[in-house]
Amino acid sequence: MLVQNYETAAQLVSLSLAMDRSTLTSLSCAENLATGGYPYPGIPKITDPYKKRQWQLEHMAGAFRVFARKGYTEGASGHISVRDPVDTDTFWINPLGKHFGMLAAKDMVQINEDGQVIGGNKAAVNSAGFVIHSAIHRARPDVHAACHMHSPAGKAWATFGKPLDIINQDSCLFYGTQAVYEGFGGVVLGVDEGQRIVDALGPNNKVIFLQNHGILTTGGTVDEAAYLFTALERTCEVQLMVEATGLPKNIIGDAEAEFTAKVNADPETLYLEFQPDFEYEIWKSGGKIRKAE
């Protein structure tokens, strides 16, 4: 009887998951997170590429300020890049040596595939940042933004050279989208090293652990990439806490992890998740950054 009840319960869970998955096909995942009769606004549809450029730069500045508040600064290390919507073979990146918490849209530097500054703020950029981000933008047309910081928990977990375990709801964000680059070659200054990182990232993954280095996240918007970075950093921290106990871990099943990722890890929902932090930075900035919609 106990076995029969267990099998029935398992069948009910499976049926529930299947029903929920079918519901997801008729609604966007972001809509599934809201109730009350009022929709939550998603990614704005900006058709003018020049207005979209300014919108991206404001959100990019907001992402840097979030990262500063969360303690991801490490000297002159760390960079975010955003593909330019006007000249898509170029991208924007932060100036070298300016604190993340001081950045505004006007500070960002437009750079071409040869590493030359062609627009925006006329300032030097991080050489390693250019090598990594230019390789990613060339290889992945779907990636419009990438974030790499030397954050504490990300650096710590990266020493293991392996992906995170799917051990809680938040880690399900990364189900099936984690990659590892095991070939640490020092500071990334060579084109070949950038290409090897891209090869390790692959055609579909969103996040990558750079062994003995740190973490990098990507997205269709800078909001998506930035939220994935904050979530990945926190998930690394939590897994390090779990590992420190030495107790056995319960891993979430593939079906449950896949379902949770479909609900929580689509671009619209990840964009939504970043907005509270972004809007807090707008409020704190006193007008130095804005939504620019």
PDB file of C-alpha atoms in Angstrom:
ATOM      1  CA  MET A   1       0.000   0.000   0.000  1.00  0.00           C
ATOM      2  CA  LEU A   2       2.838   2.414   0.861  1.00  0.00           C
ATOM      3  CA  VAL A   3       4.521   1.726  -2.467  1.00  0.00           C
ATOM      4  CA  GLN A   4       1.241   2.240  -4.290  1.00  0.00           C
ATOM      5  CA  ASN A   5       0.645   5.570  -2.505  1.00  0.00           C
ATOM      6  CA  TYR A   6       4.174   6.682  -3.299  1.00  0.00           C
ATOM      7  CA  GLU A   7       3.737   5.853  -6.959  1.00  0.00           C
ATOM      8  CA  THR A   8       0.421   7.702  -7.029  1.00  0.00           C
ATOM      9  CA  ALA A   9       1.999  10.778  -5.435  1.00  0.00           C
ATOM     10  CA  ALA A  10       4.835  10.702  -7.934  1.00  0.00           C
ATOM     11  CA  GLN A  11       2.333  10.433 -10.787  1.00  0.00           C
ATOM     12  CA  LEU A  12       0.392  13.396  -9.416  1.00  0.00           C
ATOM     13  CA  VAL A  13       3.569  15.501  -9.234  1.00  0.00           C
ATOM     14  CA  SER A  14       4.436  14.514 -12.804  1.00  0.00           C
ATOM     15  CA  LEU A  15       0.919  15.389 -13.984  1.00  0.00           C
ATOM     16  CA  SER A  16       1.044  18.732 -12.167  1.00  0.00           C
ATOM     17  CA  LEU A  17       4.360  19.607 -13.772  1.00  0.00           C
ATOM     18  CA  ALA A  18       3.023  18.671 -17.187  1.00  0.00           C
ATOM     19  CA  MET A  19      -0.086  20.817 -16.699  1.00  0.00           C
ATOM     20  CA  ASP A  20       2.016  23.760 -15.533  1.00  0.00           C
ATOM     21  CA  ARG A  21       4.294  23.404 -18.545  1.00  0.00           C
ATOM     22  CA  SER A  22       1.306  23.492 -20.891  1.00  0.00           C
ATOM     23  CA  THR A  23       0.143  26.685 -19.175  1.00  0.00           C
ATOM     24  CA  LEU A  24       3.525  28.262 -19.891  1.00  0.00           C
ATOM     25  CA  THR A  25       2.974  27.883 -23.616  1.00  0.00           C
ATOM     26  CA  SER A  26       0.017  30.302 -23.507  1.00  0.00           C
ATOM     27  CA  LEU A  27       1.580  32.947 -21.270  1.00  0.00           C
ATOM     28  CA  SER A  28       4.998  34.543 -21.090  1.00  0.00           C
ATOM     29  CA  CYS A  29       6.922  33.421 -18.028  1.00  0.00           C
ATOM     30  CA  ALA A  30       6.982  36.968 -16.643  1.00  0.00           C
ATOM     31  CA  GLU A  31       3.172  37.012 -16.739  1.00  0.00           C
ATOM     32  CA  ASN A  32       3.097  33.854 -14.643  1.00  0.00           C
ATOM     33  CA  LEU A  33       4.842  35.726 -11.817  1.00  0.00           C
ATOM     34  CA  ALA A  34       2.201  38.460 -11.575  1.00  0.00           C
ATOM     35  CA  THR A  35      -1.406  38.404 -10.432  1.00  0.00           C
ATOM     36  CA  GLY A  36      -4.060  40.938  -9.446  1.00  0.00           C
ATOM     37  CA  GLY A  37      -5.282  41.929 -12.887  1.00  0.00           C
ATOM     38  CA  TYR A  38      -2.450  44.320 -13.728  1.00  0.00           C
ATOM     39  CA  PRO A  39       0.378  43.216 -16.035  1.00  0.00           C
ATOM     40  CA  TYR A  40       3.971  43.890 -15.091  1.00  0.00           C
ATOM     41  CA  PRO A  41       5.754  45.789 -17.886  1.00  0.00           C
ATOM     42  CA  GLY A  42       8.425  43.740 -19.600  1.00  0.00           C
ATOM     43  CA  ILE A  43      11.305  44.658 -21.881  1.00  0.00           C
ATOM     44  CA  PRO A  44      10.323  47.849 -23.712  1.00  0.00           C
ATOM     45  CA  LYS A  45      10.010  47.624 -27.500  1.00  0.00           C
ATOM     46  CA  ILE A  46      12.241  50.446 -28.751  1.00  0.00           C
ATOM     47  CA  THR A  47      12.312  50.663 -32.541  1.00  0.00           C
ATOM     48  CA  ASP A  48      14.568  53.711 -32.855  1.00  0.00           C
ATOM     49  CA  PRO A  49      18.147  52.325 -32.579  1.00  0.00           C
ATOM     50  CA  TYR A  50      19.513  55.638 -31.265  1.00  0.00           C
ATOM     51  CA  LYS A  51      16.956  55.734 -28.479  1.00  0.00           C
ATOM     52  CA  LYS A  52      17.693  52.074 -27.787  1.00  0.00           C
ATOM     53  CA  ARG A  53      21.394  52.889 -27.535  1.00  0.00           C
ATOM     54  CA  GLN A  54      20.738  55.507 -24.853  1.00  0.00           C
ATOM     55  CA  TRP A  55      18.349  53.176 -23.031  1.00  0.00           C
ATOM     56  CA  GLN A  56      21.018  50.455 -22.965  1.00  0.00           C
ATOM     57  CA  LEU A  57      23.709  52.840 -21.733  1.00  0.00           C
ATOM     58  CA  GLU A  58      21.538  54.045 -18.852  1.00  0.00           C
ATOM     59  CA  HIS A  59      20.806  50.452 -17.813  1.00  0.00           C
ATOM     60  CA  MET A  60      24.487  49.597 -18.200  1.00  0.00           C
ATOM     61  CA  ALA A  61      25.415  52.421 -15.827  1.00  0.00           C
ATOM     62  CA  GLY A  62      22.772  51.180 -13.405  1.00  0.00           C
ATOM     63  CA  ALA A  63      24.225  47.665 -13.542  1.00  0.00           C
ATOM     64  CA  PHE A  64      27.672  48.978 -12.629  1.00  0.00           C
ATOM     65  CA  ARG A  65      26.263  50.847  -9.657  1.00  0.00           C
ATOM     66  CA  VAL A  66      24.452  47.720  -8.487  1.00  0.00           C
ATOM     67  CA  PHE A  67      27.721  45.792  -8.738  1.00  0.00           C
ATOM     68  CA  ALA A  68      29.519  48.498  -6.749  1.00  0.00           C
ATOM     69  CA  ARG A  69      26.901  48.344  -4.007  1.00  0.00           C
ATOM     70  CA  LYS A  70      27.166  44.564  -3.844  1.00  0.00           C
ATOM     71  CA  GLY A  71      30.967  44.658  -3.466  1.00  0.00           C
ATOM     72  CA  TYR A  72      32.150  43.343  -6.839  1.00  0.00           C
ATOM     73  CA  THR A  73      34.836  45.996  -7.321  1.00  0.00           C
ATOM     74  CA  GLU A  74      38.476  44.847  -7.402  1.00  0.00           C
ATOM     75  CA  GLY A  75      40.866  47.613  -8.418  1.00  0.00           C
ATOM     76  CA  ALA A  76      40.587  48.246 -12.162  1.00  0.00           C
ATOM     77  CA  SER A  77      39.272  44.744 -12.910  1.00  0.00           C
ATOM     78  CA  GLY A  78      35.776  43.988 -14.147  1.00  0.00           C
ATOM     79  CA  HIS A  79      33.801  44.977 -17.206  1.00  0.00           C
ATOM     80  CA  ILE A  80      30.364  45.002 -18.782  1.00  0.00           C
ATOM     81  CA  SER A  81      29.884  45.210 -22.538  1.00  0.00           C
ATOM     82  CA  VAL A  82      26.758  46.021 -24.543  1.00  0.00           C
ATOM     83  CA  ARG A  83      26.428  45.544 -28.310  1.00  0.00           C
ATOM     84  CA  ASP A  84      25.637  48.791 -30.104  1.00  0.00           C
ATOM     85  CA  PRO A  85      22.180  48.676 -31.782  1.00  0.00           C
ATOM     86  CA  VAL A  86      23.216  51.217 -34.444  1.00  0.00           C
ATOM     87  CA  ASP A  87      26.575  49.739 -35.485  1.00  0.00           C
ATOM     88  CA  THR A  88      26.211  46.127 -34.403  1.00  0.00           C
ATOM     89  CA  ASP A  89      29.857  45.257 -35.094  1.00  0.00           C
ATOM     90  CA  THR A  90      30.856  47.545 -32.223  1.00  0.00           C
ATOM     91  CA  PHE A  91      30.146  47.503 -28.513  1.00  0.00           C
ATOM     92  CA  TRP A  92      30.228  49.733 -25.439  1.00  0.00           C
ATOM     93  CA  ILE A  93      32.394  49.045 -22.407  1.00  0.00           C
ATOM     94  CA  ASN A  94      33.396  50.874 -19.232  1.00  0.00           C
ATOM     95  CA  PRO A  95      36.459  53.143 -19.062  1.00  0.00           C
ATOM     96  CA  LEU A  96      39.522  51.732 -17.354  1.00  0.00           C
ATOM     97  CA  GLY A  97      40.123  52.727 -13.756  1.00  0.00           C
ATOM     98  CA  LYS A  98      36.857  54.472 -12.854  1.00  0.00           C
ATOM     99  CA  HIS A  99      34.894  53.185  -9.862  1.00  0.00           C
ATOM    100  CA  PHE A 100      31.712  51.357 -10.837  1.00  0.00           C
ATOM    101  CA  GLY A 101      29.680  53.392  -8.352  1.00  0.00           C
ATOM    102  CA  MET A 102      30.567  56.638 -10.172  1.00  0.00           C
ATOM    103  CA  LEU A 103      29.669  55.568 -13.705  1.00  0.00           C
ATOM    104  CA  ALA A 104      26.939  57.189 -15.801  1.00  0.00           C
ATOM    105  CA  ALA A 105      25.850  56.622 -19.403  1.00  0.00           C
ATOM    106  CA  LYS A 106      28.117  59.439 -20.619  1.00  0.00           C
ATOM    107  CA  ASP A 107      31.189  57.613 -19.287  1.00  0.00           C
ATOM    108  CA  MET A 108      30.822  54.547 -21.522  1.00  0.00           C
ATOM    109  CA  VAL A 109      33.237  53.934 -24.383  1.00  0.00           C
ATOM    110  CA  GLN A 110      32.279  52.696 -27.849  1.00  0.00           C
ATOM    111  CA  ILE A 111      34.919  50.398 -29.333  1.00  0.00           C
ATOM    112  CA  ASN A 112      35.248  48.527 -32.612  1.00  0.00           C
ATOM    113  CA  GLU A 113      36.454  44.999 -33.368  1.00  0.00           C
ATOM    114  CA  ASP A 114      40.036  46.261 -33.723  1.00  0.00           C
ATOM    115  CA  GLY A 115      40.033  47.596 -30.178  1.00  0.00           C
ATOM    116  CA  GLN A 116      39.900  51.248 -31.221  1.00  0.00           C
ATOM    117  CA  VAL A 117      37.735  53.837 -29.482  1.00  0.00           C
ATOM    118  CA  ILE A 118      35.266  55.236 -32.024  1.00  0.00           C
ATOM    119  CA  GLY A 119      32.594  56.949 -29.943  1.00  0.00           C
ATOM    120  CA  GLY A 120      31.302  57.953 -26.570  1.00  0.00           C
ATOM    121  CA  ASN A 121      33.808  58.774 -23.865  1.00  0.00           C
ATOM    122  CA  LYS A 122      37.333  59.072 -25.262  1.00  0.00           C
ATOM    123  CA  ALA A 123      39.130  56.975 -22.661  1.00  0.00           C
ATOM    124  CA  ALA A 124      41.295  53.874 -22.320  1.00  0.00           C
ATOM    125  CA  VAL A 125      39.581  50.528 -21.762  1.00  0.00           C
ATOM    126  CA  ASN A 126      40.714  47.312 -20.110  1.00  0.00           C
ATOM    127  CA  SER A 127      42.742  45.225 -22.618  1.00  0.00           C
ATOM    128  CA  ALA A 128      41.624  41.908 -21.144  1.00  0.00           C
ATOM    129  CA  GLY A 129      38.040  43.137 -21.180  1.00  0.00           C
ATOM    130  CA  PHE A 130      38.292  43.948 -24.875  1.00  0.00           C
ATOM    131  CA  VAL A 131      39.768  40.521 -25.718  1.00  0.00           C
ATOM    132  CA  ILE A 132      37.082  38.605 -23.826  1.00  0.00           C
ATOM    133  CA  HIS A 133      34.058  40.668 -24.805  1.00  0.00           C
ATOM    134  CA  SER A 134      34.972  41.166 -28.460  1.00  0.00           C
ATOM    135  CA  ALA A 135      35.349  37.400 -28.870  1.00  0.00           C
ATOM    136  CA  ILE A 136      31.943  36.792 -27.287  1.00  0.00           C
ATOM    137  CA  HIS A 137      30.128  39.428 -29.352  1.00  0.00           C
ATOM    138  CA  ARG A 138      31.673  38.118 -32.581  1.00  0.00           C
ATOM    139  CA  ALA A 139      30.793  34.493 -31.877  1.00  0.00           C
ATOM    140  CA  ARG A 140      27.341  34.910 -30.303  1.00  0.00           C
ATOM    141  CA  PRO A 141      24.892  37.181 -32.187  1.00  0.00           C
ATOM    142  CA  ASP A 142      22.290  36.401 -29.508  1.00  0.00           C
ATOM    143  CA  VAL A 143      24.482  37.929 -26.789  1.00  0.00           C
ATOM    144  CA  HIS A 144      23.902  41.668 -26.547  1.00  0.00           C
ATOM    145  CA  ALA A 145      25.518  42.083 -23.136  1.00  0.00           C
ATOM    146  CA  ALA A 146      28.165  40.334 -21.048  1.00  0.00           C
ATOM    147  CA  CYS A 147      29.335  40.874 -17.464  1.00  0.00           C
ATOM    148  CA  HIS A 148      32.632  39.785 -15.902  1.00  0.00           C
ATOM    149  CA  MET A 149      33.716  40.794 -12.402  1.00  0.00           C
ATOM    150  CA  HIS A 150      36.225  39.510  -9.884  1.00  0.00           C
ATOM    151  CA  SER A 151      33.530  38.952  -7.266  1.00  0.00           C
ATOM    152  CA  PRO A 152      34.511  37.065  -4.074  1.00  0.00           C
ATOM    153  CA  ALA A 153      32.254  33.994  -4.177  1.00  0.00           C
ATOM    154  CA  GLY A 154      32.617  33.647  -7.954  1.00  0.00           C
ATOM    155  CA  LYS A 155      36.402  33.624  -7.632  1.00  0.00           C
ATOM    156  CA  ALA A 156      36.195  31.113  -4.818  1.00  0.00           C
ATOM    157  CA  TRP A 157      33.935  28.660  -6.661  1.00  0.00           C
ATOM    158  CA  ALA A 158      35.883  29.072  -9.912  1.00  0.00           C
ATOM    159  CA  THR A 159      38.906  27.431  -8.269  1.00  0.00           C
ATOM    160  CA  PHE A 160      37.083  24.078  -8.457  1.00  0.00           C
ATOM    161  CA  GLY A 161      36.701  24.239 -12.237  1.00  0.00           C
ATOM    162  CA  LYS A 162      33.179  22.810 -12.230  1.00  0.00           C
ATOM    163  CA  PRO A 163      29.583  24.047 -12.518  1.00  0.00           C
ATOM    164  CA  LEU A 164      27.299  24.612  -9.569  1.00  0.00           C
ATOM    165  CA  ASP A 165      25.014  21.861  -8.317  1.00  0.00           C
ATOM    166  CA  ILE A 166      21.283  22.430  -8.715  1.00  0.00           C
ATOM    167  CA  ILE A 167      20.486  22.400  -5.011  1.00  0.00           C
ATOM    168  CA  ASN A 168      17.897  25.167  -4.562  1.00  0.00           C
ATOM    169  CA  GLN A 169      15.297  27.103  -6.506  1.00  0.00           C
ATOM    170  CA  ASP A 170      17.638  29.948  -7.406  1.00  0.00           C
ATOM    171  CA  SER A 171      20.295  27.618  -8.778  1.00  0.00           C
ATOM    172  CA  CYS A 172      17.675  26.324 -11.232  1.00  0.00           C
ATOM    173  CA  LEU A 173      18.220  29.584 -13.125  1.00  0.00           C
ATOM    174  CA  PHE A 174      21.396  27.991 -14.433  1.00  0.00           C
ATOM    175  CA  TYR A 175      20.024  24.563 -15.290  1.00  0.00           C
ATOM    176  CA  GLY A 176      21.507  23.493 -18.609  1.00  0.00           C
ATOM    177  CA  THR A 177      23.258  26.819 -19.279  1.00  0.00           C
ATOM    178  CA  GLN A 178      26.532  26.530 -17.305  1.00  0.00           C
ATOM    179  CA  ALA A 179      29.952  26.153 -18.922  1.00  0.00           C
ATOM    180  CA  VAL A 180      33.492  25.872 -17.544  1.00  0.00           C
ATOM    181  CA  TYR A 181      36.750  27.079 -19.039  1.00  0.00           C
ATOM    182  CA  GLU A 182      39.505  25.017 -17.460  1.00  0.00           C
ATOM    183  CA  GLY A 183      42.530  26.480 -19.246  1.00  0.00           C
ATOM    184  CA  PHE A 184      43.638  29.407 -17.097  1.00  0.00           C
ATOM    185  CA  GLY A 185      46.382  31.169 -19.015  1.00  0.00           C
ATOM    186  CA  GLY A 186      46.976  34.227 -16.854  1.00  0.00           C
ATOM    187  CA  VAL A 187      45.591  37.673 -17.659  1.00  0.00           C
ATOM    188  CA  VAL A 188      43.577  37.394 -20.878  1.00  0.00           C
ATOM    189  CA  LEU A 189      45.572  39.498 -23.346  1.00  0.00           C
ATOM    190  CA  GLY A 190      45.818  37.182 -26.356  1.00  0.00           C
ATOM    191  CA  VAL A 191      43.183  36.707 -29.051  1.00  0.00           C
ATOM    192  CA  ASP A 192      43.678  32.932 -28.837  1.00  0.00           C
ATOM    193  CA  GLU A 193      42.775  32.943 -25.133  1.00  0.00           C
ATOM    194  CA  GLY A 194      39.601  34.909 -25.869  1.00  0.00           C
ATOM    195  CA  GLN A 195      38.636  32.386 -28.531  1.00  0.00           C
ATOM    196  CA  ARG A 196      39.206  29.473 -26.166  1.00  0.00           C
ATOM    197  CA  ILE A 197      36.851  31.079 -23.646  1.00  0.00           C
ATOM    198  CA  VAL A 198      34.221  31.475 -26.377  1.00  0.00           C
ATOM    199  CA  ASP A 199      34.683  27.860 -27.453  1.00  0.00           C
ATOM    200  CA  ALA A 200      34.126  26.747 -23.851  1.00  0.00           C
ATOM    201  CA  LEU A 201      31.026  28.941 -23.525  1.00  0.00           C
ATOM    202  CA  GLY A 202      29.537  27.214 -26.567  1.00  0.00           C
ATOM    203  CA  PRO A 203      26.573  28.259 -28.723  1.00  0.00           C
ATOM    204  CA  ASN A 204      23.839  28.228 -26.076  1.00  0.00           C
ATOM    205  CA  ASN A 205      25.234  28.600 -22.543  1.00  0.00           C
ATOM    206  CA  LYS A 206      24.579  31.796 -20.606  1.00  0.00           C
ATOM    207  CA  VAL A 207      27.185  31.641 -17.843  1.00  0.00           C
ATOM    208  CA  ILE A 208      30.753  30.412 -17.643  1.00  0.00           C
ATOM    209  CA  PHE A 209      33.179  29.695 -14.825  1.00  0.00           C
ATOM    210  CA  LEU A 210      36.691  30.793 -15.720  1.00  0.00           C
ATOM    211  CA  GLN A 211      38.819  28.405 -13.654  1.00  0.00           C
ATOM    212  CA  ASN A 212      41.109  30.198 -11.168  1.00  0.00           C
ATOM    213  CA  HIS A 213      39.702  33.496 -12.422  1.00  0.00           C
ATOM    214  CA  GLY A 214      36.009  34.216 -11.850  1.00  0.00           C
ATOM    215  CA  ILE A 215      32.583  34.190 -13.464  1.00  0.00           C
ATOM    216  CA  LEU A 216      31.035  35.674 -16.607  1.00  0.00           C
ATOM    217  CA  THR A 217      27.384  35.984 -17.597  1.00  0.00           C
ATOM    218  CA  THR A 218      25.617  36.895 -20.833  1.00  0.00           C
ATOM    219  CA  GLY A 219      22.173  38.039 -21.897  1.00  0.00           C
ATOM    220  CA  GLY A 220      19.952  39.555 -24.537  1.00  0.00           C
ATOM    221  CA  THR A 221      19.813  42.734 -22.441  1.00  0.00           C
ATOM    222  CA  VAL A 222      22.284  44.161 -19.950  1.00  0.00           C
ATOM    223  CA  ASP A 223      19.555  43.737 -17.319  1.00  0.00           C
ATOM    224  CA  GLU A 224      19.409  39.985 -17.983  1.00  0.00           C
ATOM    225  CA  ALA A 225      23.189  39.567 -17.918  1.00  0.00           C
ATOM    226  CA  ALA A 226      23.499  41.694 -14.779  1.00  0.00           C
ATOM    227  CA  TYR A 227      20.784  39.857 -12.887  1.00  0.00           C
ATOM    228  CA  LEU A 228      22.307  36.518 -13.850  1.00  0.00           C
ATOM    229  CA  PHE A 229      25.621  37.770 -12.484  1.00  0.00           C
ATOM    230  CA  THR A 230      24.179  38.817  -9.115  1.00  0.00           C
ATOM    231  CA  ALA A 231      22.254  35.532  -8.898  1.00  0.00           C
ATOM    232  CA  LEU A 232      25.286  33.456  -9.890  1.00  0.00           C
ATOM    233  CA  GLU A 233      27.500  35.205  -7.359  1.00  0.00           C
ATOM    234  CA  ARG A 234      24.969  34.605  -4.579  1.00  0.00           C
ATOM    235  CA  THR A 235      24.463  30.982  -5.648  1.00  0.00           C
ATOM    236  CA  CYS A 236      28.231  30.427  -5.524  1.00  0.00           C
ATOM    237  CA  GLU A 237      28.213  31.856  -2.005  1.00  0.00           C
ATOM    238  CA  VAL A 238      25.379  29.570  -0.924  1.00  0.00           C
ATOM    239  CA  GLN A 239      27.010  26.468  -2.401  1.00  0.00           C
ATOM    240  CA  LEU A 240      30.279  27.297  -0.621  1.00  0.00           C
ATOM    241  CA  MET A 241      28.287  27.458   2.630  1.00  0.00           C
ATOM    242  CA  VAL A 242      26.695  24.107   1.840  1.00  0.00           C
ATOM    243  CA  GLU A 243      30.053  22.525   0.985  1.00  0.00           C
ATOM    244  CA  ALA A 244      31.495  23.771   4.279  1.00  0.00           C
ATOM    245  CA  THR A 245      29.031  21.656   6.279  1.00  0.00           C
ATOM    246  CA  GLY A 246      30.305  18.395   4.783  1.00  0.00           C
ATOM    247  CA  LEU A 247      26.761  17.018   4.833  1.00  0.00           C
ATOM    248  CA  PRO A 248      25.242  15.101   1.893  1.00  0.00           C
ATOM    249  CA  LYS A 249      23.474  17.295  -0.667  1.00  0.00           C
ATOM    250  CA  ASN A 250      20.025  16.686  -2.110  1.00  0.00           C
ATOM    251  CA  ILE A 251      20.111  17.543  -5.813  1.00  0.00           C
ATOM    252  CA  ILE A 252      16.923  18.790  -7.487  1.00  0.00           C
ATOM    253  CA  GLY A 253      15.607  16.395 -10.138  1.00  0.00           C
ATOM    254  CA  ASP A 254      16.002  17.198 -13.826  1.00  0.00           C
ATOM    255  CA  ALA A 255      12.262  17.545 -14.481  1.00  0.00           C
ATOM    256  CA  GLU A 256      11.740  19.935 -11.583  1.00  0.00           C
ATOM    257  CA  ALA A 257      14.873  21.937 -12.411  1.00  0.00           C
ATOM    258  CA  GLU A 258      13.901  22.240 -16.069  1.00  0.00           C
ATOM    259  CA  PHE A 259      10.388  23.377 -15.180  1.00  0.00           C
ATOM    260  CA  THR A 260      11.681  25.979 -12.715  1.00  0.00           C
ATOM    261  CA  ALA A 261      14.181  27.275 -15.273  1.00  0.00           C
ATOM    262  CA  LYS A 262      11.398  27.668 -17.843  1.00  0.00           C
ATOM    263  CA  VAL A 263       9.412  29.762 -15.369  1.00  0.00           C
ATOM    264  CA  ASN A 264      12.244  31.847 -13.920  1.00  0.00           C
ATOM    265  CA  ALA A 265      15.078  31.979 -16.460  1.00  0.00           C
ATOM    266  CA  ASP A 266      13.518  33.355 -19.631  1.00  0.00           C
ATOM    267  CA  PRO A 267      14.765  36.795 -20.835  1.00  0.00           C
ATOM    268  CA  GLU A 268      11.611  38.705 -19.838  1.00  0.00           C
ATOM    269  CA  THR A 269      11.600  37.351 -16.292  1.00  0.00           C
ATOM    270  CA  LEU A 270      15.333  37.906 -15.815  1.00  0.00           C
ATOM    271  CA  TYR A 271      14.884  41.487 -17.035  1.00  0.00           C
ATOM    272  CA  LEU A 272      12.034  41.924 -14.542  1.00  0.00           C
ATOM    273  CA  GLU A 273      14.135  40.529 -11.688  1.00  0.00           C
ATOM    274  CA  PHE A 274      16.806  43.188 -12.201  1.00  0.00           C
ATOM    275  CA  GLN A 275      14.439  46.174 -12.118  1.00  0.00           C
ATOM    276  CA  PRO A 276      14.186  46.588  -8.304  1.00  0.00           C
ATOM    277  CA  ASP A 277      17.976  46.942  -8.001  1.00  0.00           C
ATOM    278  CA  PHE A 278      18.131  49.200 -11.066  1.00  0.00           C
ATOM    279  CA  GLU A 279      15.340  51.487  -9.871  1.00  0.00           C
ATOM    280  CA  TYR A 280      16.989  51.734  -6.450  1.00  0.00           C
ATOM    281  CA  GLU A 281      20.151  52.983  -8.155  1.00  0.00           C
ATOM    282  CA  ILE A 282      18.124  55.535 -10.140  1.00  0.00           C
ATOM    283  CA  TRP A 283      16.670  56.796  -6.865  1.00  0.00           C
ATOM    284  CA  LYS A 284      20.101  56.919  -5.218  1.00  0.00           C
ATOM    285  CA  SER A 285      21.767  58.669  -8.166  1.00  0.00           C
ATOM    286  CA  GLY A 286      19.727  61.847  -7.905  1.00  0.00           C
ATOM    287  CA  GLY A 287      19.232  62.043 -11.660  1.00  0.00           C
ATOM    288  CA  LYS A 288      22.678  60.885 -12.796  1.00  0.00           C
ATOM    289  CA  ILE A 289      21.153  57.716 -14.285  1.00  0.00           C
ATOM    290  CA  ARG A 290      17.613  57.198 -15.582  1.00  0.00           C
ATOM    291  CA  LYS A 291      15.402  54.680 -17.348  1.00  0.00           C
ATOM    292  CA  ALA A 292      15.587  56.483 -20.723  1.00  0.00           C
ATOM    293  CA  GLU A 293      12.472  54.781 -22.121  1.00  0.00           C
TER     294      GLU A 293
END
